[in-house]
GROMACS .gro file of C-alpha atoms in nm:
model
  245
    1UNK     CA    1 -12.017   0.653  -8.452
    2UNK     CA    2 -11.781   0.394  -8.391
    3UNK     CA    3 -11.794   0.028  -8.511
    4UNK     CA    4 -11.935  -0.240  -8.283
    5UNK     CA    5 -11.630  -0.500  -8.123
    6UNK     CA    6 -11.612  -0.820  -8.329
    7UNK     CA    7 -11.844  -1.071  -8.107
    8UNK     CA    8 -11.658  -1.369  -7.892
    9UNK     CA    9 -11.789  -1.702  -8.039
   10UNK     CA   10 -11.792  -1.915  -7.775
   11UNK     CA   11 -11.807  -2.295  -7.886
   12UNK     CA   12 -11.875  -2.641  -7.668
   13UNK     CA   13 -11.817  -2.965  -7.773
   14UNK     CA   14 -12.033  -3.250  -7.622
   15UNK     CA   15 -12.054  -3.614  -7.669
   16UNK     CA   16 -12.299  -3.575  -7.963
   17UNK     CA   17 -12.362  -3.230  -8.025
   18UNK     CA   18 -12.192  -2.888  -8.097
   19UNK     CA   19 -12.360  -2.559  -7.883
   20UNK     CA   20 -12.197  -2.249  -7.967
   21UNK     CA   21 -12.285  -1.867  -7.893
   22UNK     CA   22 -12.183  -1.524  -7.984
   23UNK     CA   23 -12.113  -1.264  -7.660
   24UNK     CA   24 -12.182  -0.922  -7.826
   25UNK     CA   25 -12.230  -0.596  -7.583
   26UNK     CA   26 -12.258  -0.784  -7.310
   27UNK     CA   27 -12.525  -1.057  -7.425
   28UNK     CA   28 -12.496  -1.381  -7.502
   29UNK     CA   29 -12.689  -1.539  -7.799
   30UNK     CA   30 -12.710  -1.927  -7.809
   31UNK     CA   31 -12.795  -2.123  -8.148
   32UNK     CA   32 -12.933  -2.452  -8.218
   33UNK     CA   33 -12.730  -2.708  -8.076
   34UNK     CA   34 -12.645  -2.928  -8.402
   35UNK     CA   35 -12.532  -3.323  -8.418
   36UNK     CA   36 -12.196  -3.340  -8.483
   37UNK     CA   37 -12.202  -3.708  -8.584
   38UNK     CA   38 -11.832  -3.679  -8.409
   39UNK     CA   39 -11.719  -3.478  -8.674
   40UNK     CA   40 -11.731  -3.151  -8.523
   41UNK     CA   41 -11.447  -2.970  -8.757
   42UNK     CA   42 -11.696  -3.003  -9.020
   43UNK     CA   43 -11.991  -2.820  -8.865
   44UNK     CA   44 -11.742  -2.474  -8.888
   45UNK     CA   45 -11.783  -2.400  -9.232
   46UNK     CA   46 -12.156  -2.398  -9.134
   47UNK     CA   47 -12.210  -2.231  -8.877
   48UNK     CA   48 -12.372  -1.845  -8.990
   49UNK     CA   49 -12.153  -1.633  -8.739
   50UNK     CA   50 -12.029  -1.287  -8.742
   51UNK     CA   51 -11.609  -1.269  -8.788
   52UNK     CA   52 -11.486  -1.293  -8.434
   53UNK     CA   53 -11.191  -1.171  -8.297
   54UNK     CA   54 -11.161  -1.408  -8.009
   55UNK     CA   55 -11.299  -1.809  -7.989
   56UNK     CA   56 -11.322  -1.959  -7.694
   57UNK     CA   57 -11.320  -2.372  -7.755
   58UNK     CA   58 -11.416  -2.628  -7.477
   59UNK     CA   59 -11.506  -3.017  -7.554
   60UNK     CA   60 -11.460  -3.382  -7.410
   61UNK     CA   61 -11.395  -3.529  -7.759
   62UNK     CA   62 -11.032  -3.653  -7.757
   63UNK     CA   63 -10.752  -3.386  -7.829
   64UNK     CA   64 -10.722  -3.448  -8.190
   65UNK     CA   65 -11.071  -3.399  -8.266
   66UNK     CA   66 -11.041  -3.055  -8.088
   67UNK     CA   67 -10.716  -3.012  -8.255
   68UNK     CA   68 -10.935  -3.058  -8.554
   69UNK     CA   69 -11.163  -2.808  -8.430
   70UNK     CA   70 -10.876  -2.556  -8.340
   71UNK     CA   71 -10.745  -2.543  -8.756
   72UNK     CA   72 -11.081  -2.507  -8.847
   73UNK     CA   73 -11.166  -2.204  -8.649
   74UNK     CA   74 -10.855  -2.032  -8.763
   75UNK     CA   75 -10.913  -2.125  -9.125
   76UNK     CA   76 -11.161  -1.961  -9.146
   77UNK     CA   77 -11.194  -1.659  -8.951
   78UNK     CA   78 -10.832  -1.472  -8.855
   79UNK     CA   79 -10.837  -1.482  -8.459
   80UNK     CA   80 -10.748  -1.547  -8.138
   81UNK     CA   81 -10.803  -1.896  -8.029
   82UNK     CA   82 -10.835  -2.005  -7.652
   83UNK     CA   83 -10.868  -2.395  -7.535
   84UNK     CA   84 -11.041  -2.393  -7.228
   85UNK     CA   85 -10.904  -2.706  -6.983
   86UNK     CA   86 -11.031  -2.804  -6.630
   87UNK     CA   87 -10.836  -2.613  -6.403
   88UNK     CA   88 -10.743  -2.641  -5.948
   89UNK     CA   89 -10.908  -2.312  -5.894
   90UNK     CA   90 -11.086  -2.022  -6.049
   91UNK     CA   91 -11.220  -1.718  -5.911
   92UNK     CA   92 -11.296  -1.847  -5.578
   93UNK     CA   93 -11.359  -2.216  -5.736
   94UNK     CA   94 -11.148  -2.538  -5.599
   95UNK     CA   95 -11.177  -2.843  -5.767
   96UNK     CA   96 -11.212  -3.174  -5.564
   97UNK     CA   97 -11.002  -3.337  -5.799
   98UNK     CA   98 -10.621  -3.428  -5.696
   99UNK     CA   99 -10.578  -3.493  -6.057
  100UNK     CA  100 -10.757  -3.169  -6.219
  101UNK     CA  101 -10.726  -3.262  -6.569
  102UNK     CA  102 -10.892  -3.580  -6.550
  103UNK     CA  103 -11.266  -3.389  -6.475
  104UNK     CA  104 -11.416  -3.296  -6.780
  105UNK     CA  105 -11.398  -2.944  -6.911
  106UNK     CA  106 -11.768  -2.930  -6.967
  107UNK     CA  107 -11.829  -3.019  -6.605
  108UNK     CA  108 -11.574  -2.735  -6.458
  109UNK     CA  109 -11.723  -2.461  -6.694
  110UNK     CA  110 -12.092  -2.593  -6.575
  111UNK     CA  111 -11.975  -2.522  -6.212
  112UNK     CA  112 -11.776  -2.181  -6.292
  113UNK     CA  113 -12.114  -2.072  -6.446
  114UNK     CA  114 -12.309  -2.162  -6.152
  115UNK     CA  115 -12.069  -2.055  -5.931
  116UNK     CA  116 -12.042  -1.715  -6.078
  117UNK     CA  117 -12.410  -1.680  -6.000
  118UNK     CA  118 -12.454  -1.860  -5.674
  119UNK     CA  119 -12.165  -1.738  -5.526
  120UNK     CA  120 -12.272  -1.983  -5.280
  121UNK     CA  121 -12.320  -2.352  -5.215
  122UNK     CA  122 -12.482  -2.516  -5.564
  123UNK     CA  123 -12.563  -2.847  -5.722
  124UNK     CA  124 -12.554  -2.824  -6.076
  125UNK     CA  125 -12.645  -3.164  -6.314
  126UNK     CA  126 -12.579  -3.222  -6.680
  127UNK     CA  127 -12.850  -3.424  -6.815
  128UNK     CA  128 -12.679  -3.571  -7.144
  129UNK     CA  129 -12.536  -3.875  -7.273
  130UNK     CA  130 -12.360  -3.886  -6.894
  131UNK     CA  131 -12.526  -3.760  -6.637
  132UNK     CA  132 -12.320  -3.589  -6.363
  133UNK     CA  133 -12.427  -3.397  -6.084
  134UNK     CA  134 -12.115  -3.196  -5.892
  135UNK     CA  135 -12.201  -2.992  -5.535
  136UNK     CA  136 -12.013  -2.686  -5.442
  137UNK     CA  137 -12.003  -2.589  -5.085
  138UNK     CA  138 -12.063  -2.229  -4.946
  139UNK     CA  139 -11.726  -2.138  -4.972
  140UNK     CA  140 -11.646  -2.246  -5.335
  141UNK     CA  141 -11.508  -2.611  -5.227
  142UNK     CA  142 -11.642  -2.868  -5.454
  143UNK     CA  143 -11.691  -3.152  -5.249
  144UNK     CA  144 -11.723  -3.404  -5.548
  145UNK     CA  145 -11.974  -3.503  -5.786
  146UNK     CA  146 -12.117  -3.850  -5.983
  147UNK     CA  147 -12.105  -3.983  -6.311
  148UNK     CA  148 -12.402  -4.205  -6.426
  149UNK     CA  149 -12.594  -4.298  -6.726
  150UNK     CA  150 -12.807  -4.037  -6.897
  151UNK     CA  151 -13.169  -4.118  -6.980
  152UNK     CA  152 -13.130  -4.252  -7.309
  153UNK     CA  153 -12.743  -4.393  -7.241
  154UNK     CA  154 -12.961  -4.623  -6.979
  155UNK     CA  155 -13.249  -4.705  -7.191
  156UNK     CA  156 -12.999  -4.830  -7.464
  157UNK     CA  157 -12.766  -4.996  -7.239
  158UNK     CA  158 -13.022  -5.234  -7.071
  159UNK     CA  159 -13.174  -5.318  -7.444
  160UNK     CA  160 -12.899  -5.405  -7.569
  161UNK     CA  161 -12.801  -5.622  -7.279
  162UNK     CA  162 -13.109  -5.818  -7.310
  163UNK     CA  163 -13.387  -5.946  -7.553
  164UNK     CA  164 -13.698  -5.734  -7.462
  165UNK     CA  165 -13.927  -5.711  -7.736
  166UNK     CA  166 -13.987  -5.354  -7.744
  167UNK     CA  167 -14.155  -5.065  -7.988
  168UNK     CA  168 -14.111  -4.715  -7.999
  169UNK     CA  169 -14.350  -4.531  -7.711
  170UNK     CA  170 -14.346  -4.153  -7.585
  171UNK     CA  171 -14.154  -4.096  -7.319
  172UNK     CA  172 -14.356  -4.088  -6.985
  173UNK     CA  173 -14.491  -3.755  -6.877
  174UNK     CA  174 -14.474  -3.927  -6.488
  175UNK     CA  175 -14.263  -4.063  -6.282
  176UNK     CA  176 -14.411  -4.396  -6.178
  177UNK     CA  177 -14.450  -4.762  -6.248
  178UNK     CA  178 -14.453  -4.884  -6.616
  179UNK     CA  179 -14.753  -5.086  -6.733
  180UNK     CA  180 -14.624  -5.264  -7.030
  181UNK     CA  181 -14.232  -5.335  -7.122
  182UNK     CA  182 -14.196  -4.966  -7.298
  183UNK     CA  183 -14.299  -4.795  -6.993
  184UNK     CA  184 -14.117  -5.044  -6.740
  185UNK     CA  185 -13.769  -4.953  -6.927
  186UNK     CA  186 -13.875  -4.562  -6.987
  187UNK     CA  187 -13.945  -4.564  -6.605
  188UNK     CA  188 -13.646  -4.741  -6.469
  189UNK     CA  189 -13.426  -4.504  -6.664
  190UNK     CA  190 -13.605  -4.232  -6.574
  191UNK     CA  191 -13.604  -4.289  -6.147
  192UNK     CA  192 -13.261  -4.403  -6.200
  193UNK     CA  193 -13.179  -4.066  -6.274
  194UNK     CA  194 -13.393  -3.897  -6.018
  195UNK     CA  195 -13.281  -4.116  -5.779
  196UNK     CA  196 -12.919  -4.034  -5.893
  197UNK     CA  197 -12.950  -3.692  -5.861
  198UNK     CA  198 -13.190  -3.649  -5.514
  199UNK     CA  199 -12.877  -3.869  -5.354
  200UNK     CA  200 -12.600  -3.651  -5.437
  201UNK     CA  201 -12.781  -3.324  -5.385
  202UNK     CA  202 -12.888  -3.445  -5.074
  203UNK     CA  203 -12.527  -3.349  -4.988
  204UNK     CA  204 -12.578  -2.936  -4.949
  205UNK     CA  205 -12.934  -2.932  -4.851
  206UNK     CA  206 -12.929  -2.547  -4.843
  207UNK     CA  207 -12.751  -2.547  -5.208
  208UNK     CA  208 -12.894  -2.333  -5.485
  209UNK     CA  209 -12.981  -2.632  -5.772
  210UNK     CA  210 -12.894  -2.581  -6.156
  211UNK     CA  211 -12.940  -2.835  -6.428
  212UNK     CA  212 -12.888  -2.853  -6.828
  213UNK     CA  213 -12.824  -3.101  -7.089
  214UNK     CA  214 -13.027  -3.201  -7.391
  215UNK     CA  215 -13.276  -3.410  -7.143
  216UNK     CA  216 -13.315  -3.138  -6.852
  217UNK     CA  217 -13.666  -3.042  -6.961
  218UNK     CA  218 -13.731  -3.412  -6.931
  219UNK     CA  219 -13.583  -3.451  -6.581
  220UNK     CA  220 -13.701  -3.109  -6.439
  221UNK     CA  221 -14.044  -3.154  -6.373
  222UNK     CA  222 -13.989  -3.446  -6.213
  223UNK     CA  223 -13.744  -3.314  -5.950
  224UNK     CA  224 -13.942  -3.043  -5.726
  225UNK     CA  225 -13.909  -2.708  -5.674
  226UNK     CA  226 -13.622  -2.486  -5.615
  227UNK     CA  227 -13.431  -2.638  -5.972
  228UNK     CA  228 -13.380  -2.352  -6.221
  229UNK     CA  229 -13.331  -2.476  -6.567
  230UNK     CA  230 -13.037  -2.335  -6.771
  231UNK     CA  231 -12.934  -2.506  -7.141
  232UNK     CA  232 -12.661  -2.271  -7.197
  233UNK     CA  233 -12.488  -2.328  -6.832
  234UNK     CA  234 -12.166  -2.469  -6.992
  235UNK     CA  235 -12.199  -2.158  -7.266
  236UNK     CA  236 -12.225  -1.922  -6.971
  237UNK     CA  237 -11.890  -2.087  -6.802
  238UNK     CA  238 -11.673  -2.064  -7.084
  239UNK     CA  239 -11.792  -1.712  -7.129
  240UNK     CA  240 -11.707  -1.589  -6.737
  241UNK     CA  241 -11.374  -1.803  -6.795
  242UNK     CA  242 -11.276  -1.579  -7.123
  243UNK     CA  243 -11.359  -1.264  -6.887
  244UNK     CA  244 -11.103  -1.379  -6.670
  245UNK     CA  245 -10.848  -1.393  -6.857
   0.00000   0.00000   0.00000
């Protein structure tokens, strides 16, 4: 019996935290997202995967942090390294962008993982630190997408901007009107978002919807039916763009 292929390690670089995955016969196996504290490099020696033969690297740190990243995947495991960038088209997939660089990796693979399931008009949102929501028409044209404040991004920003007195509180299980100064800034960030997101999807009606990010469970059952909730979307993108190679 012949040995099993070395597994692709697939690894995504966010704002705050590091998401990685190993692809193995055909199925992909997500770990614990873990705060990188934006030291990311550091996380590699850590992280309790099988050798690979080929890693797959997205991220929106800044290049020398992924650079970082790059020399410490190859330190330790002898392979094949791939940097995935933000690209005009893909398999069927146009970017809006005139510039295509300047949209974030994270938010092309997002869409190339919807895409590759949709195969049709989508919305797909990224609940994180940012939240962006991007629409893809029927025939692969993304027509553009937002950039806002995530939940807690919004929270913090209007604290520190002004001199509510304020404790800790749960977030709100509804969407509604606060009833104390907690509530009042949980809810404001939280319909800011909704409202965020309803707008721009508004834009393909018809559109299957996708959302993930660290506070998509938080957002989802506020925002009806017909979402379908996927935390490994941007895993799943990089993973269709190392088949395509």
């Amino acid at each position: 019996m012949s040995a099993p292929a070395p597994p692709l390690l697939l690894l995504d670089i966010g704002n705050t935290r590091l998401k990685w995955a190993q692809v193995q016969n055909g199925q992909l196996h997500a770990a614990e997202p873990r705060a990188h504290r934006k030291r990311p490099a550091a996380l590699l020696a850590r992280l309790p995967a099988e050798a690979p033969d080929t890693v797959w690297i997205s991220g929106v740190m800044d290049a020398r942090t992924l650079a970082q990243v790059r020399q410490a995947v190859l330190m330790r495991w002898p392979c094949t390294v791939h940097m995935a960038t933000t690209e005009a088209v893909r398999d069927g997939l146009h970017n809006a962008y005139a510039e295509p660089a300047r949209l974030g990796a994270d938010r092309w693979l997002a869409m190339l993982g919807a895409w590759a399931q949709a195969r049709g008009a989508c919305v797909v949102v990224d609940a994180g630190t940012a939240l962006t929501v991007d629409v893809i028409d029927s025939g692969g044209r993304h027509r553009g997408g937002i950039i806002a404040a995530g939940l807690h991004t919004s929270r913090a920003a209007l604290l520190g901007a002004t001199r509510f007195a304020t404790r800790d509180a749960p977030p709100p299980e509804h969407a509604g009107l606060g009833t104390d100064t907690e509530s009042c800034v949980d809810q404001g960030a939280l319909l800011s978002c909704l409202g965020a997101i309803d707008r721009a999807a508004a834009a393909e009606p018809q559109a299957r919807r996708f959302i993930t990010g660290g506070d998509a469970r938080r957002l989802l059952p506020h925002l009806g039916a017909g979402w379908v909730l996927q935390p490994e979307l941007v895993l799943h993108g990089l993973w269709h763009r190392a088949t395509l190679v």
